[in-house]
Coordinates of C-alpha atoms and ligand atoms in Angstrom, one line a residue:
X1 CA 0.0 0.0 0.0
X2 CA 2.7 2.5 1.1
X3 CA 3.7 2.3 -2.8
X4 CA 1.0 3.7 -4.2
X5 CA 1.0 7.9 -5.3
X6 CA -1.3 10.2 -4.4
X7 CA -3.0 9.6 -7.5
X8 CA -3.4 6.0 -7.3
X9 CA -4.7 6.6 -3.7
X10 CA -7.2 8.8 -5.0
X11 CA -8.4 6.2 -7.4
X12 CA -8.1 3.6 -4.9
X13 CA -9.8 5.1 -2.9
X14 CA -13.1 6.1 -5.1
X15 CA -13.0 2.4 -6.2
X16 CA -13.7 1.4 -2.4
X17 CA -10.5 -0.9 -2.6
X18 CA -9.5 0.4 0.9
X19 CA -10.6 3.2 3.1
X20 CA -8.2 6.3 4.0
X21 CA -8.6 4.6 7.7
X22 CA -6.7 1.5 7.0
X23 CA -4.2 3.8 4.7
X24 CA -3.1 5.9 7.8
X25 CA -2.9 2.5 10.2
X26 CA -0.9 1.0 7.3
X27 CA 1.5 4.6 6.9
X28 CA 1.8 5.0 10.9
X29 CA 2.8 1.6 11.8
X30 CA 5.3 2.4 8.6
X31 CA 6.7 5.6 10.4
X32 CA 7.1 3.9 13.7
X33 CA 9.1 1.5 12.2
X34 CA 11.2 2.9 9.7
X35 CA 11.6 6.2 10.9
X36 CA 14.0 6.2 13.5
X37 CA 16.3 5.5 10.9
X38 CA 15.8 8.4 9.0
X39 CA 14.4 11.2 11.7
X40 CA 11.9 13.1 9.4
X41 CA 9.5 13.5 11.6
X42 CA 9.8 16.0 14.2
X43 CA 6.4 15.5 15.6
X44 CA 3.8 12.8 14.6
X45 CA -0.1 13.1 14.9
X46 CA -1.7 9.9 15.1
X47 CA -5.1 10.9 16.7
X48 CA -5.6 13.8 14.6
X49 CA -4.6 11.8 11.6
X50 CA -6.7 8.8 12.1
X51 CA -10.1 11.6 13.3
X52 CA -9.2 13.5 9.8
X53 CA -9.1 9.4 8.1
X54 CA -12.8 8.6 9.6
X55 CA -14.0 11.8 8.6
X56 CA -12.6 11.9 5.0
X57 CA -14.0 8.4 4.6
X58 CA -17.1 9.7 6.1
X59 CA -17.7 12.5 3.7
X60 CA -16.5 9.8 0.5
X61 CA -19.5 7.9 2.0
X62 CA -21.8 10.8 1.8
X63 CA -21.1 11.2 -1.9
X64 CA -18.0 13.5 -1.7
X65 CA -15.6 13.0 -4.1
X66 CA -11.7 14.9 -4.7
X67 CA -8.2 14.3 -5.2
X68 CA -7.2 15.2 -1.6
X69 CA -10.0 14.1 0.0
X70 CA -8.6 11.0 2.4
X71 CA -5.1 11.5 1.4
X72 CA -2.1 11.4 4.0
X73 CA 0.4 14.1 4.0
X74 CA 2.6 15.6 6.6
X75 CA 3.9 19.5 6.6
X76 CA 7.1 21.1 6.9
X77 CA 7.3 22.0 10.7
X78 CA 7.4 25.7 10.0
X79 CA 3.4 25.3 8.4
X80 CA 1.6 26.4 12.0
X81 CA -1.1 23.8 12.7
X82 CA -3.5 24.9 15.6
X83 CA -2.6 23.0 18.7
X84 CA 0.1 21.2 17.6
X85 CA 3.9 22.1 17.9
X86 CA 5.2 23.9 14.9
X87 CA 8.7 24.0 16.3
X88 CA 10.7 25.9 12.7
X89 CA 12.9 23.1 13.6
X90 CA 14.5 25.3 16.1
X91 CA 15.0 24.9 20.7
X92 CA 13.1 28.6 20.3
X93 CA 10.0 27.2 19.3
X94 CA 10.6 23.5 20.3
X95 CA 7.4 24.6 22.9
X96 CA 5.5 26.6 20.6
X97 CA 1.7 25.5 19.7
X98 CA 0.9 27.4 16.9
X99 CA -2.6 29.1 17.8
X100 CA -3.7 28.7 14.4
X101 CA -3.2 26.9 11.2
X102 CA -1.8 28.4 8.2
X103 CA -3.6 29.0 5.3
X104 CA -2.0 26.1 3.5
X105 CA -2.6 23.4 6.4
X106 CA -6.4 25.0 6.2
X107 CA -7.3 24.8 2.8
X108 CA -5.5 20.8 2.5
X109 CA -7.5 20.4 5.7
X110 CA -10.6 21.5 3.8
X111 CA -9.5 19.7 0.4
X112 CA -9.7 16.5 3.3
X113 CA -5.6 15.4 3.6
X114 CA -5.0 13.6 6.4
X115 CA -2.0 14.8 8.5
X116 CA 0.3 12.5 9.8
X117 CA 2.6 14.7 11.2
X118 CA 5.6 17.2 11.2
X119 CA 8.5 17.1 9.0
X120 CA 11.9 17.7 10.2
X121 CA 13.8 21.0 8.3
X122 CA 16.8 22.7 8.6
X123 CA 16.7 25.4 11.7
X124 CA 14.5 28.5 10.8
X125 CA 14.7 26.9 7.3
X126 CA 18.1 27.9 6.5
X127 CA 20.4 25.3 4.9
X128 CA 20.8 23.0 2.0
X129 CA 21.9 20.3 4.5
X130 CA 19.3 19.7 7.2
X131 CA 22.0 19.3 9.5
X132 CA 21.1 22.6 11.5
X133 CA 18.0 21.7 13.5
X134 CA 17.8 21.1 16.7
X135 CA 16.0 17.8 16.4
X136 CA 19.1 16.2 14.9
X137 CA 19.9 15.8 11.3
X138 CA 17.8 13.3 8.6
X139 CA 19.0 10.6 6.6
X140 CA 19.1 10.0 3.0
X141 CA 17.1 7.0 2.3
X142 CA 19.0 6.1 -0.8
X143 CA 22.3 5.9 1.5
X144 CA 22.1 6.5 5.6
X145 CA 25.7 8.2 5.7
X146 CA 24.5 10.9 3.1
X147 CA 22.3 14.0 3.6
X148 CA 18.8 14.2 1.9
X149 CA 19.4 17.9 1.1
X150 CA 17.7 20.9 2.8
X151 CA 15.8 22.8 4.2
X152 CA 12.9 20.0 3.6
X153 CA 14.5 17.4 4.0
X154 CA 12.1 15.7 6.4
X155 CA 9.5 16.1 4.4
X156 CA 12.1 14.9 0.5
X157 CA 13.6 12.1 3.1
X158 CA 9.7 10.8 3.9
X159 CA 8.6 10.6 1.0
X160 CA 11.4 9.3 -0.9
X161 CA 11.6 6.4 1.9
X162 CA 7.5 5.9 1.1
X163 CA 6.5 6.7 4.4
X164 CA 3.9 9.0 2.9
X165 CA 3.2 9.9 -0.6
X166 CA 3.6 14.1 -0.3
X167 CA 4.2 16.3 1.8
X168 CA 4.7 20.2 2.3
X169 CA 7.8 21.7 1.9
X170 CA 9.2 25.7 1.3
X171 CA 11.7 27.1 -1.4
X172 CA 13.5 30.3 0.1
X173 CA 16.5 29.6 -2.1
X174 CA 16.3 25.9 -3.2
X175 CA 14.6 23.7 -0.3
X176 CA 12.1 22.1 -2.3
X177 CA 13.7 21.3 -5.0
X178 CA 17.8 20.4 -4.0
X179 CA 15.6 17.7 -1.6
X180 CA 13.8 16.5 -4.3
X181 CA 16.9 16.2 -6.5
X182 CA 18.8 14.7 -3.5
X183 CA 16.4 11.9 -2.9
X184 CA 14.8 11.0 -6.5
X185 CA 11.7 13.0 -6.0
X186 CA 9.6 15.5 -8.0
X187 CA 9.4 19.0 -6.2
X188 CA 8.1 22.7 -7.1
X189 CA 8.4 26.2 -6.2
X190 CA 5.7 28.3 -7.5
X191 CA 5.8 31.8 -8.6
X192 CA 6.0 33.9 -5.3
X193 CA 2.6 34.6 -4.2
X194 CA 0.4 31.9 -5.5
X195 CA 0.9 29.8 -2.6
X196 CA 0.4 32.1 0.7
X197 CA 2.5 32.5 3.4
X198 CA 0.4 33.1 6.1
X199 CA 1.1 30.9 9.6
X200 CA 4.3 30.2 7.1
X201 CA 7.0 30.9 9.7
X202 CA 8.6 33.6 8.1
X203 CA 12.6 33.5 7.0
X204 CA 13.5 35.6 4.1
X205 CA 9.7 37.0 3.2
X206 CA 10.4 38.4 -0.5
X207 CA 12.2 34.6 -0.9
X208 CA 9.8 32.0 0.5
X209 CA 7.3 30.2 -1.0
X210 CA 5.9 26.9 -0.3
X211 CA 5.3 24.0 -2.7
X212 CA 4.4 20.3 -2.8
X213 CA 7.1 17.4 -2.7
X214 CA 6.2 14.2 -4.2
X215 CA 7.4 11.3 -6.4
X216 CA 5.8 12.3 -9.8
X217 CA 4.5 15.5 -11.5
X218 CA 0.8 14.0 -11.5
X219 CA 1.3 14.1 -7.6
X220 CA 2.7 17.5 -7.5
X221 CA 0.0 18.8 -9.3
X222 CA -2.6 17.5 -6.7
X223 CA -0.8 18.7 -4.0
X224 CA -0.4 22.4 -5.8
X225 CA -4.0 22.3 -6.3
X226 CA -5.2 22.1 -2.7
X227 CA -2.7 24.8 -2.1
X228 CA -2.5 27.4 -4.1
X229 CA -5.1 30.5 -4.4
X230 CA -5.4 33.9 -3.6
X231 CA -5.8 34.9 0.2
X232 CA -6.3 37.9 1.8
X233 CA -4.4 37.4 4.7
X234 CA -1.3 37.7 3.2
X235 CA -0.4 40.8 1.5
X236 CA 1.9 39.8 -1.4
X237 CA -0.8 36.9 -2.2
X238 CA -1.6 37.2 -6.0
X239 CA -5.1 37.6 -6.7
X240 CA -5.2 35.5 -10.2
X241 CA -7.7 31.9 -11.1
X242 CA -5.6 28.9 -9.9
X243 CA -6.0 26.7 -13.5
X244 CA -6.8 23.2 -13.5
X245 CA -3.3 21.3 -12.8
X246 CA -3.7 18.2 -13.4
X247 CA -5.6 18.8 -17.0
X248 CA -2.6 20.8 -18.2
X249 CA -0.1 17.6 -17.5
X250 CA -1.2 15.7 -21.0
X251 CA -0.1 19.1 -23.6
X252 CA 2.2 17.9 -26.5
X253 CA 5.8 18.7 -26.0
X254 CA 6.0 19.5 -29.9
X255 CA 7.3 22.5 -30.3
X256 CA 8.4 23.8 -26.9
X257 CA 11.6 25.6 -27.0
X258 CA 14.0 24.6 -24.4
X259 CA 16.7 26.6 -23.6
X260 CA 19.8 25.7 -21.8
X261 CA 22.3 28.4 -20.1
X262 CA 25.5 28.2 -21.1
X263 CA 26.4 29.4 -17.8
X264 CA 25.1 26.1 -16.4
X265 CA 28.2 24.0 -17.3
X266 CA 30.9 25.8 -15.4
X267 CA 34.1 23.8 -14.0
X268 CA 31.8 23.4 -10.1
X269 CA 29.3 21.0 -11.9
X270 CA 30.1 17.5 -11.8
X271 CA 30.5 15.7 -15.0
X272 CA 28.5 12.9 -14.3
X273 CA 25.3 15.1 -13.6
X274 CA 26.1 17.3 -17.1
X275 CA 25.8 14.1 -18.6
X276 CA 22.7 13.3 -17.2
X277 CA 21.3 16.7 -17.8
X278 CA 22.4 16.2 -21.5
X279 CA 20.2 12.7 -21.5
X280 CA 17.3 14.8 -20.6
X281 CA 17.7 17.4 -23.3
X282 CA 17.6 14.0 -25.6
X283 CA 14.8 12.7 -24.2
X284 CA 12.5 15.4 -24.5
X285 CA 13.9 16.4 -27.9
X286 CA 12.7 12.9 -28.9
X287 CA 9.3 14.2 -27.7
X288 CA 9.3 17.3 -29.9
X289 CA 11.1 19.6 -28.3
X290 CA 13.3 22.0 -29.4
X291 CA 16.8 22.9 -27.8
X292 CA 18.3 26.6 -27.8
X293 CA 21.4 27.5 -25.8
X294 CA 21.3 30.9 -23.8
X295 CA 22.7 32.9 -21.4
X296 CA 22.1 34.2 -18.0
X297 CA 25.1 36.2 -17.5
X298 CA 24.4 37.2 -14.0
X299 CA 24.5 34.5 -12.6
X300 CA 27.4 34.4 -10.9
X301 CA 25.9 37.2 -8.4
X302 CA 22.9 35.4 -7.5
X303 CA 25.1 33.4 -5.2
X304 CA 26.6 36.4 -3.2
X305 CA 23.4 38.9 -3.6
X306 CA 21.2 35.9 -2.1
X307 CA 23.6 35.1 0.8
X308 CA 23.1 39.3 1.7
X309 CA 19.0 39.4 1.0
X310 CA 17.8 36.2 2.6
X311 CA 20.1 37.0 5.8
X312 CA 19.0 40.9 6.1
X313 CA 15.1 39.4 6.2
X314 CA 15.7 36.9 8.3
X315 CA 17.9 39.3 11.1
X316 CA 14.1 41.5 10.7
X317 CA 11.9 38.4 10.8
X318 CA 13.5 37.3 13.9
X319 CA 14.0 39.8 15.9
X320 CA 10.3 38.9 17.3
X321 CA 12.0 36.1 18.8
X322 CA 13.3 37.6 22.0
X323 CA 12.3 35.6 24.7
X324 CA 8.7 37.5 25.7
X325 CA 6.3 36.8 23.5
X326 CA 7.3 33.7 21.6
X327 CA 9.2 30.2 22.5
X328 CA 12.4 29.7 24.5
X329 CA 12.8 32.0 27.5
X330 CA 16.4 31.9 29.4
X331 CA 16.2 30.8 33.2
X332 CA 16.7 33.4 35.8
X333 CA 16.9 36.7 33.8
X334 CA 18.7 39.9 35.8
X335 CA 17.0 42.2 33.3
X336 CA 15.5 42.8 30.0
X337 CA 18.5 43.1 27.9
X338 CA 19.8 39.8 29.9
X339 CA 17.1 38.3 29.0
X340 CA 16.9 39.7 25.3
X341 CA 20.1 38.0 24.8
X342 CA 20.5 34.6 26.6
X343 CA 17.1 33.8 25.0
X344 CA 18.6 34.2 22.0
X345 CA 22.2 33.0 22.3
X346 CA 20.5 30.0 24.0
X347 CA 17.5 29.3 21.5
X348 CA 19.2 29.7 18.3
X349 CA 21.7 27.6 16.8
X350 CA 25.1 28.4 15.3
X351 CA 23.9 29.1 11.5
X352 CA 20.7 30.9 12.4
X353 CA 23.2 33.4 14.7
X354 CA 25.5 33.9 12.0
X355 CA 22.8 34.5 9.0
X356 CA 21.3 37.3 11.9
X357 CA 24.7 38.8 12.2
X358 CA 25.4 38.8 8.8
X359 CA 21.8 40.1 7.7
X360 CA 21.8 42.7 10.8
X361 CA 25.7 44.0 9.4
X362 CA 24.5 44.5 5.9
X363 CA 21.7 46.5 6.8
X364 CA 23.5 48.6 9.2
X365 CA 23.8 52.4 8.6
X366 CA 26.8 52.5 7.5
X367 CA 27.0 49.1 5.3
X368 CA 23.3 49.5 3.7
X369 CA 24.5 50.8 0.5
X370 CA 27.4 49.0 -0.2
X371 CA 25.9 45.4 0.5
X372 CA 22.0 45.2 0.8
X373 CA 21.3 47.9 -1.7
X374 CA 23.9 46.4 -4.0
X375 CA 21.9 43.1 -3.4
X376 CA 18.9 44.5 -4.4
X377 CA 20.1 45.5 -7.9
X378 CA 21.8 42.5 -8.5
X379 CA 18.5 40.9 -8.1
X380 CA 16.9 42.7 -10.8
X381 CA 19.6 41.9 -13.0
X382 CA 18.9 38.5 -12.7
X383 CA 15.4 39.3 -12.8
X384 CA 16.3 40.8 -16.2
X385 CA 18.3 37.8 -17.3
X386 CA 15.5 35.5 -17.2
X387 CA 13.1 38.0 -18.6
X388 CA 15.0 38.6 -21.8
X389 CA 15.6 34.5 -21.9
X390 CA 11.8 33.9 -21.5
X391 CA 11.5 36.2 -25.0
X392 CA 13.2 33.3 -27.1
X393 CA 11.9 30.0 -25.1
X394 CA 9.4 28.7 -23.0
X395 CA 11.7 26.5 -20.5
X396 CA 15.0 26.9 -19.4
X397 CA 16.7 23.3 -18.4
X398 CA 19.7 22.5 -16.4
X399 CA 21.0 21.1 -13.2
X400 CA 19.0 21.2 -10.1
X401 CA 22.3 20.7 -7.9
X402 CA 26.1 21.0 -8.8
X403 CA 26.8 17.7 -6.9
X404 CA 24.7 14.6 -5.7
X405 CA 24.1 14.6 -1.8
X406 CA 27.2 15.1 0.3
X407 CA 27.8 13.1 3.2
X408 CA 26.7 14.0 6.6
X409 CA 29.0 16.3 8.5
X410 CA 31.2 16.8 5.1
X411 CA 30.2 20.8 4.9
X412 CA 29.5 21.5 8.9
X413 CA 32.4 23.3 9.3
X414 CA 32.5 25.3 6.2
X415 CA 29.2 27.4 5.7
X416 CA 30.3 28.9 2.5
X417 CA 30.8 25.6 1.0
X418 CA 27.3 24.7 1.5
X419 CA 26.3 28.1 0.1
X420 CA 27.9 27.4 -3.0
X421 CA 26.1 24.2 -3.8
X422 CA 22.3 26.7 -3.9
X423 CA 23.7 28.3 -7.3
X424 CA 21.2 26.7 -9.3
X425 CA 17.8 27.3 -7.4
X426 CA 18.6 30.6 -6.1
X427 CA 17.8 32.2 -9.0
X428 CA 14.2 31.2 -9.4
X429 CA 13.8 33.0 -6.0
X430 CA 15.5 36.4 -6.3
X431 CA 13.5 36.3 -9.3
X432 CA 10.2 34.8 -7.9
X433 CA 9.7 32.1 -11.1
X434 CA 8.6 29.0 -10.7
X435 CA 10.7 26.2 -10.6
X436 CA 10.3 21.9 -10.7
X437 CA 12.9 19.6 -10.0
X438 CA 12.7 15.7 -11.5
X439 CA 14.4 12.9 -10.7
X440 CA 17.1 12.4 -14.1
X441 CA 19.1 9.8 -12.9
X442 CA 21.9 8.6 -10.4
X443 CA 25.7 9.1 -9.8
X444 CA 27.2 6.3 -7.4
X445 CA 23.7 5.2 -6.6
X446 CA 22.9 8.5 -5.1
X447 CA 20.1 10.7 -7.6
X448 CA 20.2 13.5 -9.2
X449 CA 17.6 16.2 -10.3
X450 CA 17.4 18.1 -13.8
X451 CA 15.9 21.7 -12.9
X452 CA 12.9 23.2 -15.1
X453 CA 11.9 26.7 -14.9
X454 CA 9.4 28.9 -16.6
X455 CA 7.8 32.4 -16.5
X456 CA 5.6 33.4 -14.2
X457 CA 2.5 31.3 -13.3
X458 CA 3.4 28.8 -15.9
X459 CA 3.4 26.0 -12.6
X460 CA 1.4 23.9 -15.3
X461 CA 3.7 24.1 -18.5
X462 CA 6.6 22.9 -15.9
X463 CA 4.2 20.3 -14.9
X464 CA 3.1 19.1 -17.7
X465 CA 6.8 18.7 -19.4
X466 CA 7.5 16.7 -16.4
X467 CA 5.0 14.3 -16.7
X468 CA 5.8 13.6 -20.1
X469 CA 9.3 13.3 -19.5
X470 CA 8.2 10.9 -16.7
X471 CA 5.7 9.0 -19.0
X472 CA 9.0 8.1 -21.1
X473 CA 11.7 7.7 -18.2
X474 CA 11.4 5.5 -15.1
X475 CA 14.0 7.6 -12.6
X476 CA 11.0 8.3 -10.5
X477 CA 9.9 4.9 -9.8
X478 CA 13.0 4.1 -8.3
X479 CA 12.6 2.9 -4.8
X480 CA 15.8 3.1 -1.9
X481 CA 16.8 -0.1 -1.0
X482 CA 15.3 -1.0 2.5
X483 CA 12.4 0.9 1.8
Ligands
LIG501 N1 20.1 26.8 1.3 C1 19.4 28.0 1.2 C2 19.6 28.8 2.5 O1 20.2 28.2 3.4 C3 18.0 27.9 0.9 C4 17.2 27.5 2.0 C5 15.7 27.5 1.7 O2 15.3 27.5 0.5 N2 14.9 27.5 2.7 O3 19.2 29.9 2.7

């Protein structure tokens, strides 16, 4: 059972083969026994999932009918889910009940998922790693010694391991998609706004954006569905129709122009993945596509500008973390200031403390100009980049991820390292396009992810060239050994 995608459980579930009851039992007992192995779950939530099961199978039974409706999930832990810890992966929230949900856990709630619990993530969602949380880092399923990529790797390292068939996941600079590259699955960042980000925990706000992880396209665009949509609550929201996902997957690839940076293949990439990126240029020529190679000459600053943006939000963003209103609280305070700052040298980990010093420095008086400012226009640059690109083709194709997961504890000590390895999905961000990342093959048994990226709202043409390209490859039905 714990093989089957969201699709098949939808069908499986109109056909009255099984209820979404016996699905959770069968996914629970799953988690408790495979996932101390792995650690993707920060939190799990048996009772609520098994009352959301009976209900969903409650409204089928009443005539109701939809994708979502009895299907198990789990969500990023930085999604805030009413009653339930929602802990950013961080000691400062490790006691935080989220007093609401956020409008992505309500509207999947609605659509009738079934939530089986809390995914593990990189600390305050920063890393490519998820090494920094406080809960401990998580396993790659297709080898125990390797990462599974960050910030979502909980949620990538879940999935992959069929412990669930999607899950939730955020993209502030890569983390939906360098997981899904890391561990063979299928994963997209929308354009910024169409999924909101309110009860989102907030790390860089012009950056994040959350998006559904899953094994195939057909999945993702189920997932997408029951999240995306305009919503009042948050202001930078986009007020424009969500179209029909799942109808646009079938569109002929005749015709689509493909282009593919030259900038892509520079000496950090590893040979074996250009290879493989090459094999997927083939395969969807083979299905009527046509290649063009352009450019994206600033791309070289996305690295840089990122590593000043994402840290000056995040220094604002959490300076509402001081100890009286939210989470951790030092012992014994001898004033406010004391307590100001144990409760943050003692809540936040080493990488969240350097990206606040380092986002805090560049937006200082006297450094404003020189870095944040600089920042900023780099941005639009690469803003500008993709928009002239997007003028001569409708997809541009490359490498999710310079390398294939890393082992654990192999970039700890060197931050900048780690940075280096986001130059692919950064972009998409500073730029706010969407972007999809598909499973394109392996390199010493570990996979790797070919990136796709379009213009603005075009979630379904990314979609629907990945379901093709997954109609005519079988990368995505690979299955980690031991799971
Ligand atoms: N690795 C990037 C960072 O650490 C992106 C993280 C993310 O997308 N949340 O900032």
């Amino acid at each position: 059972m714990h093989h089957m995608t969201l699709a098949e459980i939808a069908r499986g579930l109109a056909d009255k083969k099984f209820s979404s009851e016996e699905l959770t039992k069968v996914l629970l007992a799953r988690i408790a026994q495979l996932d101390p192995q792995l650690n993707s779950f920060i939190s799990l939530t048996e009772e609520l999932a098994l009352g959301q099961a009976k209900a969903a199978d409650a409204r089928r039974a009443d005539g109701e009918s939809g994708a979502l409706l009895g299907a198990p999930i789990a969500h990023k832990d930085l999604f805030c889910t009413l009653g339930i810890r929602t802990s950013c992966g961080s000691k400062m929230l490790d006691n935080f009940k989220a007093p609401y949900d956020a409008t992505v856990v309500a509207k999947l709630a609605a659509a009738g998922t079934v939530t089986l619990g809390k995914t593990n993530m990189d600390e305050f969602a920063m890393g490519s790693a998820n090494e920094s949380s406080y809960y401990g880092p998580v396993k790659n399923p297709w080898n125990l010694e390797h990462v599974p990529g960050g910030s979502s790797g909980g949620s990538a390292a879940a999935v992959a391991a069929r412990l669930l068939p999607a899950a939730t996941a955020t993209d502030t600079g890569g983390s939906i998609r360098q997981p899904a590259a890391f561990t063979n699955l299928t994963g997209l960042k929308p354009t910024y706004g169409r999924v909101s980000r309110w009860g989102m925990i907030a790390y860089a706000s012009s950056l994040d954006q959350g998006g559904p992880l899953a094994r195939t396209a057909e999945d993702c665009a189920i997932l997408l569905q029951g999240m995306a949509g305009f919503d009042p609550n948050d202001s930078t929201s986009i007020d424009e129709p969500v179209p029909d996902y799942s109808a646009s997957l079938n569109g002929s690839l005749q015709g689509l122009r493909i282009g593919v940076p030259k900038e892509y293949f520079s000496a950090g990439l590893d040979p074996r993945i250009a290879e493989l990126v090459h094999n997927s240029v083939k395969e969807l020529e083979k299905l009527g596509a046509v290649i063009k190679e352009i450019s994206l000459p600033n791309m070289q600053h996305a690295i840089p500008a990122y590593y000043v943006i994402a840290p000056a939000e995040a220094s604002s963003n959490l300076s509402r973390f001081d100890g009286v209103r939210f989470g951790y609280r030092c012992e014994n305070p001898e004033n406010l200031i004391d307590l100001y700052k144990r409760s943050r040298g003692e809540g936040f980990g080493a990488e969240v403390q350097r990206r606040i010093m380092v986002g805090a420095y560049a937006l200082s008086a006297g450094y404003y100009d020189a870095y944040y400012l600089k920042a900023q226009k780099i941005r639009r640059l690469v803003k500008n980049d993709f928009m002239a690109a997007f003028n001569e083709v409708d997809i541009i194709l490359g490498p999710t991820t310079p390398n294939p997961a890393w082992k654990l504890g192999a970039k700890t000590s060197d931050p900048v390292a780690e940075y280096l390895e986001d130059v692919y999905t950064i972009t998409a961000n500073l730029a706010g396009l969407p972007g999809l990342s598909m499973p394109a093959g392996f390199v010493d048994g570990l996979p790797v992810g070919v990136q796709l990226l379009a213009p603005y709202f075009q979630e379904g043409r990314l979609l629907n060239v990945a379901h093709q390209y997954q109609l005519n490859t079988d990368w995505h039905t690979r299955t980690p050994t031991g799971f």
